[in-house]
CSV table of C-alpha atoms in Angstrom, one decimal:
chain,number,residue,atom,x,y,z
A,20,THR,CA,-57.7,20.3,9.4
A,21,GLN,CA,-54.1,21.0,8.0
A,22,VAL,CA,-55.3,24.3,6.6
A,23,ALA,CA,-56.8,25.3,10.2
A,24,ASP,CA,-53.8,24.4,11.6
A,25,ALA,CA,-51.8,26.9,8.9
A,26,LEU,CA,-54.2,29.6,9.5
A,27,GLY,CA,-54.5,29.4,13.0
A,28,GLN,CA,-50.7,29.5,13.6
A,29,GLU,CA,-50.0,31.8,10.8
A,30,ALA,CA,-52.8,34.0,13.2
A,31,LEU,CA,-51.1,33.0,15.9
A,32,LEU,CA,-46.7,34.6,13.5
A,33,ASP,CA,-48.9,37.7,13.0
A,34,ASN,CA,-50.6,38.3,16.5
A,35,VAL,CA,-46.4,38.1,18.4
A,36,VAL,CA,-44.6,39.1,15.2
A,37,GLY,CA,-46.0,42.7,13.6
A,38,GLU,CA,-43.4,43.5,11.6
A,39,LEU,CA,-39.7,42.6,10.8
A,40,HIS,CA,-37.5,44.7,8.1
A,41,VAL,CA,-34.4,43.0,7.2
A,42,ARG,CA,-31.5,46.1,5.7
A,43,VAL,CA,-28.2,45.6,4.0
A,44,ASP,CA,-27.0,48.3,3.2
A,45,LEU,CA,-23.2,49.3,0.9
A,46,GLU,CA,-22.2,52.5,0.6
A,47,THR,CA,-18.5,54.6,-0.7
A,48,VAL,CA,-17.9,58.3,0.1
A,49,VAL,CA,-14.9,60.1,-1.1
A,50,ILE,CA,-14.1,63.0,0.8
A,51,ALA,CA,-12.1,66.0,-1.4
A,52,GLU,CA,-9.8,68.5,0.4
A,53,ARG,CA,-8.3,72.0,-0.7
A,54,ALA,CA,-5.2,70.5,-1.9
A,55,VAL,CA,-3.5,73.8,-2.4
A,56,ALA,CA,-1.5,77.9,-0.3
A,57,VAL,CA,-4.6,79.5,1.5
A,58,TYR,CA,-3.7,82.6,2.4
A,59,ALA,CA,-5.6,85.0,5.3
A,60,HIS,CA,-6.6,88.5,5.8
A,61,ALA,CA,-4.4,90.4,8.0
A,62,ARG,CA,-6.3,90.1,11.2
A,63,ARG,CA,-5.6,92.9,13.5
A,64,GLU,CA,-5.5,96.8,12.7
A,65,GLU,CA,-2.1,97.7,12.8
A,66,GLU,CA,-1.4,95.0,10.5
A,67,SER,CA,-1.8,95.3,6.0
A,68,GLY,CA,-1.4,93.0,3.9
A,69,VAL,CA,-1.6,89.3,3.1
A,70,ARG,CA,0.3,86.1,5.2
A,71,PRO,CA,0.1,82.4,4.1
A,72,ASP,CA,-2.0,80.2,6.5
A,73,GLU,CA,-1.7,76.5,4.6
A,74,SER,CA,0.6,75.9,2.5
A,75,GLY,CA,-1.0,73.4,0.4
A,76,ASN,CA,-0.6,69.2,-0.5
A,77,ALA,CA,0.2,69.2,-4.7
A,78,ASP,CA,-0.1,64.8,-3.7
A,79,LEU,CA,-3.1,65.4,-1.2
A,80,GLY,CA,-5.5,62.9,-2.8
A,81,PRO,CA,-9.3,61.6,-1.4
A,82,GLU,CA,-9.9,60.0,1.2
A,83,ARG,CA,-12.4,57.2,0.2
A,84,THR,CA,-14.0,55.4,2.3
A,85,THR,CA,-16.3,52.1,1.9
A,86,GLU,CA,-19.0,50.8,4.5
A,87,ILE,CA,-21.1,48.2,4.9
A,88,GLU,CA,-23.8,48.1,7.1
A,89,VAL,CA,-26.1,45.6,7.8
A,90,GLY,CA,-29.0,44.9,10.6
A,91,PHE,CA,-33.5,44.4,11.2
A,92,GLU,CA,-36.2,46.4,12.8
A,93,ALA,CA,-38.5,43.7,15.2
A,94,GLY,CA,-42.2,44.0,16.3
A,95,PHE,CA,-44.1,42.2,18.8
A,96,TRP,CA,-47.1,42.0,20.4
A,97,ASN,CA,-48.8,44.5,18.1
A,98,ASP,CA,-45.4,46.9,18.2
A,99,ARG,CA,-45.2,46.6,22.3
A,100,ILE,CA,-41.6,45.0,22.1
A,101,GLY,CA,-40.0,46.4,19.9
A,102,LEU,CA,-36.1,45.7,19.3
A,103,ASP,CA,-33.5,46.4,16.7
A,104,PHE,CA,-30.0,45.4,15.7
A,105,THR,CA,-27.3,47.5,12.7
A,106,ALA,CA,-24.2,45.4,12.7
A,107,TYR,CA,-21.4,47.1,10.5
A,108,LYS,CA,-17.5,47.3,9.0
A,109,ARG,CA,-16.7,50.4,8.1
A,110,THR,CA,-12.3,51.3,6.1
A,111,THR,CA,-11.4,54.7,5.3
A,112,LYS,CA,-8.8,53.9,3.0
A,113,ASP,CA,-6.2,57.7,1.4
A,114,ALA,CA,-7.6,59.5,5.5
A,115,ILE,CA,-7.2,62.3,5.9
A,116,ALA,CA,-5.2,64.5,8.4
A,117,GLU,CA,-3.2,67.3,9.3
A,118,VAL,CA,-0.1,65.8,10.7
A,119,ALA,CA,2.6,67.7,12.0
A,120,LEU,CA,6.2,68.5,10.5
A,121,ALA,CA,9.0,70.3,11.8
A,122,PRO,CA,9.1,74.6,12.1
A,123,SER,CA,11.4,75.3,9.3
A,124,LEU,CA,9.6,72.8,6.7
A,125,GLN,CA,6.6,74.6,6.8
A,126,PHE,CA,4.0,77.6,7.8
A,127,GLY,CA,0.3,78.9,9.1
A,128,ASP,CA,-0.9,75.2,9.8
A,129,ASP,CA,0.0,72.1,9.7
A,130,PRO,CA,-0.6,70.3,6.1
A,131,LEU,CA,-3.3,68.3,5.3
A,132,GLN,CA,-1.8,64.6,3.8
A,133,ASN,CA,-3.7,61.1,3.3
A,134,ILE,CA,-2.3,58.9,5.7
A,135,GLY,CA,-2.8,55.0,4.9
A,136,GLU,CA,-6.1,53.3,6.0
A,137,ILE,CA,-8.8,53.7,9.8
A,138,GLN,CA,-11.1,50.6,9.8
A,139,ASP,CA,-14.0,51.0,11.8
A,140,GLN,CA,-16.8,48.3,12.8
A,141,GLY,CA,-19.1,48.0,15.8
A,142,TYR,CA,-22.2,47.5,16.7
A,143,GLU,CA,-26.0,48.9,17.1
A,144,VAL,CA,-29.1,47.6,19.7
A,145,ALA,CA,-32.5,49.0,20.7
A,146,LEU,CA,-34.8,47.4,23.0
A,147,ARG,CA,-38.1,49.4,23.1
A,148,VAL,CA,-40.4,47.6,25.1
A,149,THR,CA,-44.1,49.6,26.8
A,150,PRO,CA,-46.4,47.7,29.2
A,151,ILE,CA,-48.5,50.2,29.5
A,152,GLU,CA,-50.8,51.9,26.9
A,153,SER,CA,-54.2,53.3,26.6
A,154,SER,CA,-56.2,56.3,25.9
A,155,ALA,CA,-54.8,57.1,29.7
A,156,LEU,CA,-52.1,56.5,30.0
A,157,ARG,CA,-48.0,55.3,28.1
A,158,TRP,CA,-45.7,54.5,29.3
A,159,SER,CA,-42.5,53.3,26.2
A,160,THR,CA,-38.5,52.1,28.3
A,161,ASP,CA,-36.3,52.0,25.8
A,162,LEU,CA,-32.6,50.2,26.6
A,163,ARG,CA,-29.6,51.3,24.1
A,164,LEU,CA,-25.6,49.7,23.5
A,165,ASP,CA,-23.7,50.7,21.3
A,166,GLY,CA,-20.1,49.6,21.0
A,167,ASN,CA,-16.5,50.8,18.1
A,168,HIS,CA,-13.6,49.7,17.2
A,169,ASN,CA,-11.3,51.8,15.1
A,170,GLU,CA,-8.1,50.9,14.2
A,171,ILE,CA,-5.5,52.6,12.2
A,172,THR,CA,-4.0,49.4,9.7
A,173,ASP,CA,-1.7,51.8,7.7
A,174,LEU,CA,-0.3,55.1,8.2
A,175,GLY,CA,0.6,54.4,4.5
A,176,THR,CA,4.4,55.3,6.0
A,177,ASP,CA,7.1,52.4,7.6
A,178,ALA,CA,7.1,54.3,9.9
A,179,ASP,CA,4.4,53.7,12.6
A,180,THR,CA,3.7,56.7,14.6
A,181,ALA,CA,2.7,60.2,12.6
A,182,ILE,CA,2.7,62.9,15.3
A,183,LEU,CA,-0.1,65.5,15.0
A,184,ARG,CA,-0.1,68.7,16.7
A,185,ARG,CA,-2.3,67.6,19.9
A,186,GLY,CA,-1.2,63.4,20.2
A,187,SER,CA,-0.2,61.3,17.4
A,188,LEU,CA,-1.6,57.9,15.9
A,189,ARG,CA,-0.3,55.3,16.3
A,190,LEU,CA,-0.5,51.7,14.0
A,191,GLY,CA,-2.8,49.5,15.3
A,192,GLN,CA,-4.4,51.4,17.6
A,193,PRO,CA,-7.7,54.2,18.0
A,194,VAL,CA,-7.3,57.0,16.4
A,195,THR,CA,-8.3,58.8,19.3
A,196,THR,CA,-6.2,57.3,21.5
A,197,GLN,CA,-4.0,60.2,23.5
A,198,TYR,CA,-0.7,59.4,24.8
A,199,ALA,CA,1.6,61.7,27.3
A,200,ARG,CA,4.8,61.2,29.0
A,201,ILE,CA,5.0,60.8,32.3
A,202,VAL,CA,8.4,62.4,34.3
A,203,CYS,CA,10.2,60.5,36.6
A,204,THR,CA,12.9,62.0,39.3
A,205,PRO,CA,15.9,59.9,39.6
A,206,GLU,CA,14.6,59.4,43.1
A,207,MET,CA,10.8,57.8,41.6
A,208,SER,CA,12.5,55.5,39.2
A,209,ALA,CA,14.9,53.7,41.5
């Protein structure tokens, strides 16, 4: 009877949980950009010659990103209900960005520089439900939820802000944060 009970529980478990996959992934990606000056041909017909386009950066090193990702995929009741979950943490060291210099110190586009470290972490959750499945009709619904948080943890300098052509990077803030100045008249600030 114990064997029958165990087989009955196993059959019940097979009917409830059809699939279960667990994932763990660790990867490192290295991105290398060009460090030499780039020249462009004149863009208009009345011009001739070559002009500087990017000044290059002999000190530019590769950007290194390390990511760990864990998650699972589960299917229940013949995959009529499915649940996927993934969480990740990514660290980018020596991140590459175009950092603005004073116009008197450069020519062409802003040079690429290694700016320090960026950390990303986030999750993705997906719930799949198939309430009706027959030869004539299949109704399936997916619900997805995800979130991401990134933060600049090191700019590679003692400064807490790096100025870009469009915006800036600030220590402790997300990469895509936009900043603007608000101009107040004396009447508004009183």
